[in-house]
PDB file of C-alpha atoms in Angstrom:
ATOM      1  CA  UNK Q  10     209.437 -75.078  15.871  1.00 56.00           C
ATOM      2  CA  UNK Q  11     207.946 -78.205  14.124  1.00 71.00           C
ATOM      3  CA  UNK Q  12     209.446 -81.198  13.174  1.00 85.00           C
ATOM      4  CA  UNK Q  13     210.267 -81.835   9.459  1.00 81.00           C
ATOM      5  CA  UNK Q  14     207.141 -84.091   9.197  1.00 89.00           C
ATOM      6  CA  UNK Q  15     204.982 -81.950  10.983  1.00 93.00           C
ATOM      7  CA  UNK Q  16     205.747 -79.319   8.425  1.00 94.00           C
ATOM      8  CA  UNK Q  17     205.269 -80.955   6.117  1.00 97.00           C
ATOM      9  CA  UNK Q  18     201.854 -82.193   7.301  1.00 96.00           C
ATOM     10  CA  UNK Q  19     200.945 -78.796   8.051  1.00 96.00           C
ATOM     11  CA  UNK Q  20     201.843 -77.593   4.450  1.00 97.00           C
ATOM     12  CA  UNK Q  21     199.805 -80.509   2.818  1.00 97.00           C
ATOM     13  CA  UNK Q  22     196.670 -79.414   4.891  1.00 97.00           C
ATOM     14  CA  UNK Q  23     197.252 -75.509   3.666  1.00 97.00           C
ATOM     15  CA  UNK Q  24     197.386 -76.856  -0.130  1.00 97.00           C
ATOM     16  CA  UNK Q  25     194.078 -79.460   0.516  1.00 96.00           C
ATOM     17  CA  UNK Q  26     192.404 -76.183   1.895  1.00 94.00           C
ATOM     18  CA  UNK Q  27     193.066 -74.265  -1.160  1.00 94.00           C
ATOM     19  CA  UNK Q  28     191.641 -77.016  -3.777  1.00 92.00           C
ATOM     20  CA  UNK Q  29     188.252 -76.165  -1.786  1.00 91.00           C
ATOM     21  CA  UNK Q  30     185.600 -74.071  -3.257  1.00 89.00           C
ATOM     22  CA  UNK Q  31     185.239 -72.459  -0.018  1.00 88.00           C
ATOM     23  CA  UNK Q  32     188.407 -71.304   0.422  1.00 91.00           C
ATOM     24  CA  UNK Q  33     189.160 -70.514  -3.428  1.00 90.00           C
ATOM     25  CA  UNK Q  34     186.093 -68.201  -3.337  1.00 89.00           C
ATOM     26  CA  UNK Q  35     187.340 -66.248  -0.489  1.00 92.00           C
ATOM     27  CA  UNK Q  36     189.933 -63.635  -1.456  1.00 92.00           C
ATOM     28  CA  UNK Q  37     190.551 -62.986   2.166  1.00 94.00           C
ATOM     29  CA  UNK Q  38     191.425 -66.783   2.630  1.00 94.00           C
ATOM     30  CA  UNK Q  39     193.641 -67.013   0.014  1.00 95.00           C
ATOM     31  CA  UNK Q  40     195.426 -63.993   0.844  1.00 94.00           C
ATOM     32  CA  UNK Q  41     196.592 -65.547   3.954  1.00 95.00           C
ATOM     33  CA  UNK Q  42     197.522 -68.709   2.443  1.00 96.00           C
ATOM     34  CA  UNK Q  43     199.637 -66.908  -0.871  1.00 97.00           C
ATOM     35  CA  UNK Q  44     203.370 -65.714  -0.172  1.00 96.00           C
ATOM     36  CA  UNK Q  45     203.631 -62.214  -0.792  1.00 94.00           C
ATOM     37  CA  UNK Q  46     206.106 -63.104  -4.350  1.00 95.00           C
ATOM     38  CA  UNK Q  47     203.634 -65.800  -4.870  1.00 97.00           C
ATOM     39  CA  UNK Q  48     203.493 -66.872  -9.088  1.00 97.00           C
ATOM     40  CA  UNK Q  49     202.179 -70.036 -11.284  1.00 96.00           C
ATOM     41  CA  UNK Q  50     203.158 -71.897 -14.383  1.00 95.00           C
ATOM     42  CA  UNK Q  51     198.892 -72.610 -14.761  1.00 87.00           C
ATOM     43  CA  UNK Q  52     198.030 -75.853 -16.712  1.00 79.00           C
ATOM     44  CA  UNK Q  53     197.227 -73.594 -19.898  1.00 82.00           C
ATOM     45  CA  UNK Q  54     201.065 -72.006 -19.640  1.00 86.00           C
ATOM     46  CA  UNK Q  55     200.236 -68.698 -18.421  1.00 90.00           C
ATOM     47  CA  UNK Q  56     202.221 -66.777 -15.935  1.00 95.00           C
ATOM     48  CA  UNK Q  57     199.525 -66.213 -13.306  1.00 95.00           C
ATOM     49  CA  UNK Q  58     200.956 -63.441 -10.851  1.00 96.00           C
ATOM     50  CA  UNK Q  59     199.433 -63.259  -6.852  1.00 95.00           C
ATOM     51  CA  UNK Q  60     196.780 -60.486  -7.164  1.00 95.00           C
ATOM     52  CA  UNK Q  61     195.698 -61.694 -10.404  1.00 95.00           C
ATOM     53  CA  UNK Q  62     195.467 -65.634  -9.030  1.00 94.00           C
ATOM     54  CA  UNK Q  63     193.215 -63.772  -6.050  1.00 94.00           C
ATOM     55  CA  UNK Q  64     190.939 -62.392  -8.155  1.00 93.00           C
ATOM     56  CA  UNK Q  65     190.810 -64.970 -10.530  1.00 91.00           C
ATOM     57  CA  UNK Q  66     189.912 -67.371  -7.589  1.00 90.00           C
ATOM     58  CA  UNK Q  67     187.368 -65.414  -5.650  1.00 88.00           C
ATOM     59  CA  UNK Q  68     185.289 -65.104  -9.436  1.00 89.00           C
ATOM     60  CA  UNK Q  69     184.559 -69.396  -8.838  1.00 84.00           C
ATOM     61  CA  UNK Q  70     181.395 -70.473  -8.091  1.00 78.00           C
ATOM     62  CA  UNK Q  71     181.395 -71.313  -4.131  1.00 73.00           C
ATOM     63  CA  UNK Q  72     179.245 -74.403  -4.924  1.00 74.00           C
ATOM     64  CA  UNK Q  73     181.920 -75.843  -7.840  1.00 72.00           C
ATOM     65  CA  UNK Q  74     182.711 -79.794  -6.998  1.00 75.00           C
ATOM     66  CA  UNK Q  75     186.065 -80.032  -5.559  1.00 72.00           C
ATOM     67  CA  UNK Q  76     188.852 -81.332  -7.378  1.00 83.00           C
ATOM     68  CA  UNK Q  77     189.950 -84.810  -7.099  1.00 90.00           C
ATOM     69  CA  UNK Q  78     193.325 -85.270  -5.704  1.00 93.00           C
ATOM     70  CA  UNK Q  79     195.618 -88.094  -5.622  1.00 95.00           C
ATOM     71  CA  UNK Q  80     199.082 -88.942  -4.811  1.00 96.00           C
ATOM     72  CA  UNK Q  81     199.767 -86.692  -2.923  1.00 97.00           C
ATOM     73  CA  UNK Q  82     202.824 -86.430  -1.453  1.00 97.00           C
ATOM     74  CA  UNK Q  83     205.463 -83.908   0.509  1.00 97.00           C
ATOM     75  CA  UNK Q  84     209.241 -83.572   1.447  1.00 97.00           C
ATOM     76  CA  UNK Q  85     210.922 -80.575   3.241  1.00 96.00           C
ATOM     77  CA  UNK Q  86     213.646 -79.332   0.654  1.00 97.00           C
ATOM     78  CA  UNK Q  87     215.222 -76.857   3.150  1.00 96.00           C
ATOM     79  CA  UNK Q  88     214.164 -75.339   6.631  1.00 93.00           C
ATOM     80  CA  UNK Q  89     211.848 -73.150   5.125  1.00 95.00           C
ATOM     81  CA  UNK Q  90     210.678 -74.715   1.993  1.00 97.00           C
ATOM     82  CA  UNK Q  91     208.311 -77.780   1.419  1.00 98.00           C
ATOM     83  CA  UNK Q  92     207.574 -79.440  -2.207  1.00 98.00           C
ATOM     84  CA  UNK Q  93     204.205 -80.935  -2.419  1.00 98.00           C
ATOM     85  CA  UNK Q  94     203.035 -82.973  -5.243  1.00 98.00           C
ATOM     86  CA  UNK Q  95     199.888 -84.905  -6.476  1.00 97.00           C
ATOM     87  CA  UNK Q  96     197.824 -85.070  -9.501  1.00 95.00           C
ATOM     88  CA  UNK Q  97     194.042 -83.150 -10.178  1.00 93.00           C
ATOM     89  CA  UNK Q  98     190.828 -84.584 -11.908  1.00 90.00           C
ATOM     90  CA  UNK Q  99     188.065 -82.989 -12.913  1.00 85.00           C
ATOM     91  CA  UNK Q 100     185.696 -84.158 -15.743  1.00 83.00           C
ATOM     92  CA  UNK Q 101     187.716 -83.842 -19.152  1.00 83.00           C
ATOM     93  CA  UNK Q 102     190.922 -82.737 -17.500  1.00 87.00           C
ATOM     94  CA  UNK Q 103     193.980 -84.138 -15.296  1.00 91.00           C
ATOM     95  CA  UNK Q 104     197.186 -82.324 -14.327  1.00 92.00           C
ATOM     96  CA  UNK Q 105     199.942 -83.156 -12.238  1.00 94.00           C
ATOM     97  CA  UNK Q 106     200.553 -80.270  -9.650  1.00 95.00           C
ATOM     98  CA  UNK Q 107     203.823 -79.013  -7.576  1.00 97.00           C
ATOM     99  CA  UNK Q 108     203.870 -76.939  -5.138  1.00 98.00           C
ATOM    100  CA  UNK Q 109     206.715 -75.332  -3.437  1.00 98.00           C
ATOM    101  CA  UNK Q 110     205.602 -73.151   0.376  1.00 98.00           C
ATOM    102  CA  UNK Q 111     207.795 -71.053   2.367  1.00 98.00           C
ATOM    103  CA  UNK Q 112     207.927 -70.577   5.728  1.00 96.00           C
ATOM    104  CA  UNK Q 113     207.087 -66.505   6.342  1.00 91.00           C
ATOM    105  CA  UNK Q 114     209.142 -64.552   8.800  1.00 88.00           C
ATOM    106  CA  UNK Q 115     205.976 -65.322  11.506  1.00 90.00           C
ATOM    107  CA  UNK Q 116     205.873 -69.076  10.843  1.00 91.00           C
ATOM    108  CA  UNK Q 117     203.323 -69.350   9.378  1.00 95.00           C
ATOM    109  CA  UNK Q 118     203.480 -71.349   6.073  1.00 97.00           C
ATOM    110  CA  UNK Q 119     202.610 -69.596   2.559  1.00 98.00           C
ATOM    111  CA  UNK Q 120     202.711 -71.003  -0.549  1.00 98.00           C
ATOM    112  CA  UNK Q 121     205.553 -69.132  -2.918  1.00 98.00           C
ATOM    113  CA  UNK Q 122     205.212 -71.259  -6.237  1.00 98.00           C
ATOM    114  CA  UNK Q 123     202.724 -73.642  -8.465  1.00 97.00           C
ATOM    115  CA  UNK Q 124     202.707 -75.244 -11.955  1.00 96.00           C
ATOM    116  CA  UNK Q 125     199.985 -77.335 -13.199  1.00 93.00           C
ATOM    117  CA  UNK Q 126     201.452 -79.889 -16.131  1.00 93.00           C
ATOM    118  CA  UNK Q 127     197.957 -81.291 -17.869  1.00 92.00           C
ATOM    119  CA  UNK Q 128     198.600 -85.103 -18.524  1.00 91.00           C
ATOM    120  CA  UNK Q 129     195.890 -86.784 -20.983  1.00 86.00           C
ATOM    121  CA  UNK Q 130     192.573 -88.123 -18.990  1.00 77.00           C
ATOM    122  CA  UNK Q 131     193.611 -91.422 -20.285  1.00 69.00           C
ATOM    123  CA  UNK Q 132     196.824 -91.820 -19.970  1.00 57.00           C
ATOM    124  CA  UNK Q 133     198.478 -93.806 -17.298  1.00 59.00           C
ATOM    125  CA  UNK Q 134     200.175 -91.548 -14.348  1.00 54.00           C
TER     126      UNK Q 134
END
C-alpha cells in the first residue's frame, strides 16, 4: 500500500493519461482507467454515463492537439478516494475540471466521477 502522496501522484498521472489523444481514442484504454459506476457533469451539462463516455471518446481523432492543463492539483479525501483538480484550454474554450478516483477492490486506481464547469476564455481563474 502507497503512501497518501504517492496516491495521489499515481492518480494525477491516470487523469494526465486520459487528456491524451492516444489514450482517449482507445476504448480499451479507457476502459481500464473508468470505474465500473463511472458518470460526468460534461462542460455542456449533460449526464454522460461510462459506456456512452467510451464510445464517445474512442470517435476523437487520434491526432487532436492535447488539451492544455494547468493547476493542477490533488488531495486524498479518504483511503480510497482522491480529488484532482485543474483547469482545460483549448482554442475558444476553458473549463475548470474535478475529478474524484476510487481505489478498485485490486488497487488499482479508477476514476468514479468528473464535471467540467466552462469559465469564459477571458476571464481571470
Amino acid at each position: 500500500m502507497g503512501s497518501p502522496a504517492d496516491d495521489v501522484q499515481q492518480v494525477m498521472s491516470r487523469e494526465r493519461a486520459l487528456l491524451t489523444p492516444d489514450v482517449r481514442c482507445s476504448a480499451e484504454q479507457v476502459d481500464l482507467l473508468l470505474h465500473p459506476d463511472f458518470f460526468e457533469f460534461g462542460a455542456s451539462g449533460r449526464r454522460w454515463e461510462r459506456s456512452a463516455m467510451i464510445t464517445a471518446m474512442a470517435a476523437e481523432p487520434a491526432d487532436d492537439e492535447p488539451l492544455v492543463v494547468s493547476e493542477m492539483e490533488g488531495a486524498q479525501v479518504a483511503d480510497d478516494v482522491v480529488l484532482v483538480t485543474y483547469v482545460t484550454e483549448e482554442p475558444g474554450r476553458r473549463a475548470r475540471r474535478s475529478s474524484l478516483w476510487r481505489k478498485a477492490d485490486d488497487g488499482t486506481w479508477r476514476l468514479y466521477f468528473h464535471q467540467g464547469t466552462p469559465v469564459p476564455v477571458q476571464q481571470d481563474l
